[in-house]
Short mmCIF file of C-alpha atoms in Angstrom, two decimals:
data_model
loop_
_atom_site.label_atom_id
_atom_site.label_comp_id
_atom_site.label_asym_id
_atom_site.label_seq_id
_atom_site.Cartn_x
_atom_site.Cartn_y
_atom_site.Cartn_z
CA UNK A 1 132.93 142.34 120.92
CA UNK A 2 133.12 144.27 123.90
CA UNK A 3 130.54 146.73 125.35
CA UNK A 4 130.58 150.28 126.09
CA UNK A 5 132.62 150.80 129.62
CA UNK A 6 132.45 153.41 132.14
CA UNK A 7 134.70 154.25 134.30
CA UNK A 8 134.50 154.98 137.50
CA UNK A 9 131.55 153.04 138.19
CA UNK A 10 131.05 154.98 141.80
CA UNK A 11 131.90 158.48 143.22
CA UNK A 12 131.50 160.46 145.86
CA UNK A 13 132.15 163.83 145.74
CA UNK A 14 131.98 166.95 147.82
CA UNK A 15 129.53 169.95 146.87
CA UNK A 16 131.72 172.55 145.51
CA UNK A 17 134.76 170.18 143.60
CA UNK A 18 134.99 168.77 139.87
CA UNK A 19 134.62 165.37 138.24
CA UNK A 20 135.63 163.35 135.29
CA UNK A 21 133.54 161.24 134.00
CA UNK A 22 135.15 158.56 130.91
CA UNK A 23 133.54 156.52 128.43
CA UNK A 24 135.01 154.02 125.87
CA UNK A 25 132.68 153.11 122.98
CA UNK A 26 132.27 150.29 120.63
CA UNK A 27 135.35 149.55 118.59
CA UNK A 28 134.04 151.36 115.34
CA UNK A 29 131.21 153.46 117.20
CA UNK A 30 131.77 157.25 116.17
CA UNK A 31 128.85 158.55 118.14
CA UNK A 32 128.85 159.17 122.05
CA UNK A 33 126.30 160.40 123.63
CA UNK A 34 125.32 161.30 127.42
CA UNK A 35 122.53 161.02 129.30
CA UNK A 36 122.04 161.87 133.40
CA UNK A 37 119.31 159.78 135.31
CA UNK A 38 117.78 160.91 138.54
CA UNK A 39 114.51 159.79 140.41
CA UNK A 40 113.03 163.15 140.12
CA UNK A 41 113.67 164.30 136.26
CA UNK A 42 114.40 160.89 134.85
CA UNK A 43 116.44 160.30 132.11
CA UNK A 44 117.92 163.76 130.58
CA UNK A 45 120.13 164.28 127.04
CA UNK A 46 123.19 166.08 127.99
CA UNK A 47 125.27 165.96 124.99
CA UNK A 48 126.31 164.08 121.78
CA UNK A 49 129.95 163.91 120.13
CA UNK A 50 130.72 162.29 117.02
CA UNK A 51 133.94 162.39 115.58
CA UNK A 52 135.74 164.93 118.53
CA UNK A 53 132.93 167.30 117.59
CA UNK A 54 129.78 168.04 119.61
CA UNK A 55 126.72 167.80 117.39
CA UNK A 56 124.03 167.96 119.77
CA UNK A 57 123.10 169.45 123.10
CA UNK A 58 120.86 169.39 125.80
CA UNK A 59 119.57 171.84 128.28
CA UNK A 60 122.07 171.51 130.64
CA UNK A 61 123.70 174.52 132.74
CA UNK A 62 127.99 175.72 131.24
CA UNK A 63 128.77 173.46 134.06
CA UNK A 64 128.20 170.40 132.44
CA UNK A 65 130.79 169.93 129.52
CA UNK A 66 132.33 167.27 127.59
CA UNK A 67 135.06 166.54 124.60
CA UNK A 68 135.81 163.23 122.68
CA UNK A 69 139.33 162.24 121.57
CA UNK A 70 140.75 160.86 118.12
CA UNK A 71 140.07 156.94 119.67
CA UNK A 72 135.85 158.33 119.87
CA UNK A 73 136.82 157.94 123.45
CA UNK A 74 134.80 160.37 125.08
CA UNK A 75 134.64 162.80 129.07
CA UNK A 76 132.42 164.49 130.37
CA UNK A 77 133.30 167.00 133.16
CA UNK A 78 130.92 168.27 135.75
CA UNK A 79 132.32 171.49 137.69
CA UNK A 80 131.12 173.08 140.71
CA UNK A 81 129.29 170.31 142.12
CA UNK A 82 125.95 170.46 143.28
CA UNK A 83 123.96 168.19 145.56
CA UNK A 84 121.15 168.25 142.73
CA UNK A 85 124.40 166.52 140.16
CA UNK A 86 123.65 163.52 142.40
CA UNK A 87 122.79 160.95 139.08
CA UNK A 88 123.25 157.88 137.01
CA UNK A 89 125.69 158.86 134.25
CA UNK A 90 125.10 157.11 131.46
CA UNK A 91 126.87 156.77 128.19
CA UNK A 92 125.70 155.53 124.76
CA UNK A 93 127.56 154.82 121.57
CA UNK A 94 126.86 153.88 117.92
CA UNK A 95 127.43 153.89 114.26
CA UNK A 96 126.66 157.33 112.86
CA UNK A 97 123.88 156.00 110.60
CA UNK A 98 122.20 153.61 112.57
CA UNK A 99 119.62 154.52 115.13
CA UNK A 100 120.50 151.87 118.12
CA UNK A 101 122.50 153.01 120.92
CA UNK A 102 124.44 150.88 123.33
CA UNK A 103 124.92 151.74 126.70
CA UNK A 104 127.42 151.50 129.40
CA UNK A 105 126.46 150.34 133.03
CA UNK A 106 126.72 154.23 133.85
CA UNK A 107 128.85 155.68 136.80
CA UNK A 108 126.78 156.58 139.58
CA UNK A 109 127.79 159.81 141.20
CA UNK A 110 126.80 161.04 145.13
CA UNK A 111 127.72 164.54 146.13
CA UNK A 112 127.58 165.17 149.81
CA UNK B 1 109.62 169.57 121.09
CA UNK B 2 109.81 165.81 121.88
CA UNK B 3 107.43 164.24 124.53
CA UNK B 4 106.82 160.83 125.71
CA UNK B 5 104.26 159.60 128.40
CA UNK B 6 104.43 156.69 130.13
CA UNK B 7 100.90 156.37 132.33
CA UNK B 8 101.98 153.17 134.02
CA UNK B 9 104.15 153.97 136.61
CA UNK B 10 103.77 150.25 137.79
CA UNK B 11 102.69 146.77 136.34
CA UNK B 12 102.16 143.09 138.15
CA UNK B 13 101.90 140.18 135.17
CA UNK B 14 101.75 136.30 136.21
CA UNK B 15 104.63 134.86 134.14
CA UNK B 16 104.01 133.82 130.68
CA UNK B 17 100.87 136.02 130.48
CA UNK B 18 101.57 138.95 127.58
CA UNK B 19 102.00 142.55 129.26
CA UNK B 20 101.38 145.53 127.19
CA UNK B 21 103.37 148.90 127.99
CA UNK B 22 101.93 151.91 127.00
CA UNK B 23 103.48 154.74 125.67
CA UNK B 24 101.93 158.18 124.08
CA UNK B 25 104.36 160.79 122.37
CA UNK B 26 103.86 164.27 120.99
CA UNK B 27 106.14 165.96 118.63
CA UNK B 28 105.86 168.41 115.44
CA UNK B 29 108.36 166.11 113.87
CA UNK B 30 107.04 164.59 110.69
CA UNK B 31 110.04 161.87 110.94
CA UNK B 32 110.96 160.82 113.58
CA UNK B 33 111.91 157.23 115.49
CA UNK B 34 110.30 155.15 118.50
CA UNK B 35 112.23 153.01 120.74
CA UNK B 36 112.16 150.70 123.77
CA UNK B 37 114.49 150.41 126.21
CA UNK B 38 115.15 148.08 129.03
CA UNK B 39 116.48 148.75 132.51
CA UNK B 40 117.41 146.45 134.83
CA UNK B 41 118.31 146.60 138.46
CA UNK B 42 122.57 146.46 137.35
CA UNK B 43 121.47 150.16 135.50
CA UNK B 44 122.43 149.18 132.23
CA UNK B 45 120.15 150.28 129.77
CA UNK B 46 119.08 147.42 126.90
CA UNK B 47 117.98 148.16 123.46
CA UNK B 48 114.63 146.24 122.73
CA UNK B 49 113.13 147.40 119.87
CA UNK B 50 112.87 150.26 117.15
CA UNK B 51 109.83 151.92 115.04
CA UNK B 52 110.66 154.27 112.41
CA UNK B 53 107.42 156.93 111.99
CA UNK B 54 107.38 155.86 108.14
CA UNK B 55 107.21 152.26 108.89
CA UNK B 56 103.93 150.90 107.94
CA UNK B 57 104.55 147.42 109.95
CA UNK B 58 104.50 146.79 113.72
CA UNK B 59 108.22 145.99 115.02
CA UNK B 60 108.93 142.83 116.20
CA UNK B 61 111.81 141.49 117.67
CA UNK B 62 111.46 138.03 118.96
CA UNK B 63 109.16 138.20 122.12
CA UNK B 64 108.48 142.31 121.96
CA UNK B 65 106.42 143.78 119.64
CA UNK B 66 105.94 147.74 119.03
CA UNK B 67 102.06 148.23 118.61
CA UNK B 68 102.42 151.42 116.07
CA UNK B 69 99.47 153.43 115.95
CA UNK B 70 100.25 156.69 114.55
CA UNK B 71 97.39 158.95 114.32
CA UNK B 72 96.89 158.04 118.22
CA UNK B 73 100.45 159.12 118.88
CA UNK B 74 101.27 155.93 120.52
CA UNK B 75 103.78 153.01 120.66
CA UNK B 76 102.88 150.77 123.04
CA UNK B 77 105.08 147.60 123.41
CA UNK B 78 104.04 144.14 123.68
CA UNK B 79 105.53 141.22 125.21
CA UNK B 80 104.35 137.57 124.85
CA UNK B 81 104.95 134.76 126.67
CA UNK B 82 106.61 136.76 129.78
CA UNK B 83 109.29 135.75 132.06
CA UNK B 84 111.28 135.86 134.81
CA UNK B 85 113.56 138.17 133.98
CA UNK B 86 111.97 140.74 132.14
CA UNK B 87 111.39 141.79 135.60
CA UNK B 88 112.78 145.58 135.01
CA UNK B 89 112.25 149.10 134.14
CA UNK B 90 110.80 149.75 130.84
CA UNK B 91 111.31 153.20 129.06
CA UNK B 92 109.69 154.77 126.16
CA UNK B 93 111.97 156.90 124.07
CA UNK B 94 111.96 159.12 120.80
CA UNK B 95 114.08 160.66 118.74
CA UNK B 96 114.23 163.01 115.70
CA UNK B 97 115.56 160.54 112.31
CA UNK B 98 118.10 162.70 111.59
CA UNK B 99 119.69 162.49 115.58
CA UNK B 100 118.88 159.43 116.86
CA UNK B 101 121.59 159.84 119.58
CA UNK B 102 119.50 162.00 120.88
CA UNK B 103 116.79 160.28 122.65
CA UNK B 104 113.83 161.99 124.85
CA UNK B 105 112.43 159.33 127.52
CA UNK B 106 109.55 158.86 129.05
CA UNK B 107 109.44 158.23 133.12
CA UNK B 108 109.37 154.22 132.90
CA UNK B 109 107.24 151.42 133.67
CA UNK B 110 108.54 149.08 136.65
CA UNK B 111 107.48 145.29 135.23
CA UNK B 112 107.34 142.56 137.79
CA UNK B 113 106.63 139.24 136.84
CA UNK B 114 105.43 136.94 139.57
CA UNK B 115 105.81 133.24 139.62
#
């Protein structure tokens, strides 16, 4: 059974531009959540979508947004970069009634 | 709100000694679920183990162990027998029963196991 992939695994961006991040769950998995790691706040709930609708939210500036498709594939966008964005993305996925999440290896994102 | 400390920013354990991670949480949540998460250096973050706040028994899953004490607030994990590679990042997380895709983590515990 395959995992939950992330893609792109690496990006650099400029302060100032837009990025797309993806992430494919578990065939089956409705739930997709998103998560942003950094040394200084540590691991942070952005937002969760389950079935193309988001049911839960973190405290995360209008910047940050996301959607998920028909397939439970699922983006999140990140617009007006800024240095402080610099972060491990990571994505999680599961059933809708059972607590464990999977997660991706993350996409690891540098703004210069 | 949700809160997890982890007091242990960094552990040493001789290999196949048991290491005990602690973790403290604070919520007004009367439900609410416990989890353990490993990180390795690849960034991938591994499910270990899961306490429901209802459950009267300890987790276990095979090595790890959840030691459940709920009026101290704390969920400390447990693993026997320790190896090589458990070598890794170790985070604390909670979550409210009804949106357990939404997990609050604690700041981690680096693990190395020496030879």
């Amino acid at each position: 059974k395959a995992g939950v992939t992330q893609t792109p695994r690496y990006l650099i961006k400029t302060r100032g531009q837009q990025v797309t991040l993806s992430c494919s769950p578990i065939s089956g998995h409705r739930s997709v959540s998103w998560y942003q790691q950094t040394p200084g706040q540590g691991l942070q709930f952005l937002f969760e979508y389950f079935s193309e609708t988001q049911r839960n939210k973190g405290n995360f500036p209008g910047r940050f947004s996301g959607r998920q498709f028909s397939n439970s594939r699922s983006e999140m966008n990140v617009s007006t970069l800024e240095l402080g964005d610099s972060a491990l993305y990571l994505c999680a996925s599961s059933r809708d009634t059972v607590y464990e999440q999977y997660f991706g290896p993350g996409t690891r994102l540098t703004v210069t | 709100a949700q809160k997890i400390t982890q007091t242990q920013p960094g552990m040493f354990v001789q290999e196949k000694e048991a290491v005990t991670l602690d973790c403290t949480y604070d919520t007004s949540d009367q439900s609410y679920g416990l989890f353990w998460y490993k990180q390795p250096s690849s960034g991938e973050m591994i499910f270990l183990i899961y306490q429901g706040s209802y459950d009267e028994q300890n987790a276990t899953e095979g090595r790890y162990s959840l030691n459940f004490q709920k009026a101290r607030k704390s969920a400390n994990l447990v693993i026997s027998a320790s190896q090589l590679g458990d070598s890794a990042m170790y985070f604390c997380a909670m979550s409210p029963i009804q949106g357990a895709q939404k997990l609050v983590f604690g700041q981690g515990t680096r693990l190395t196991i020496n030879p």
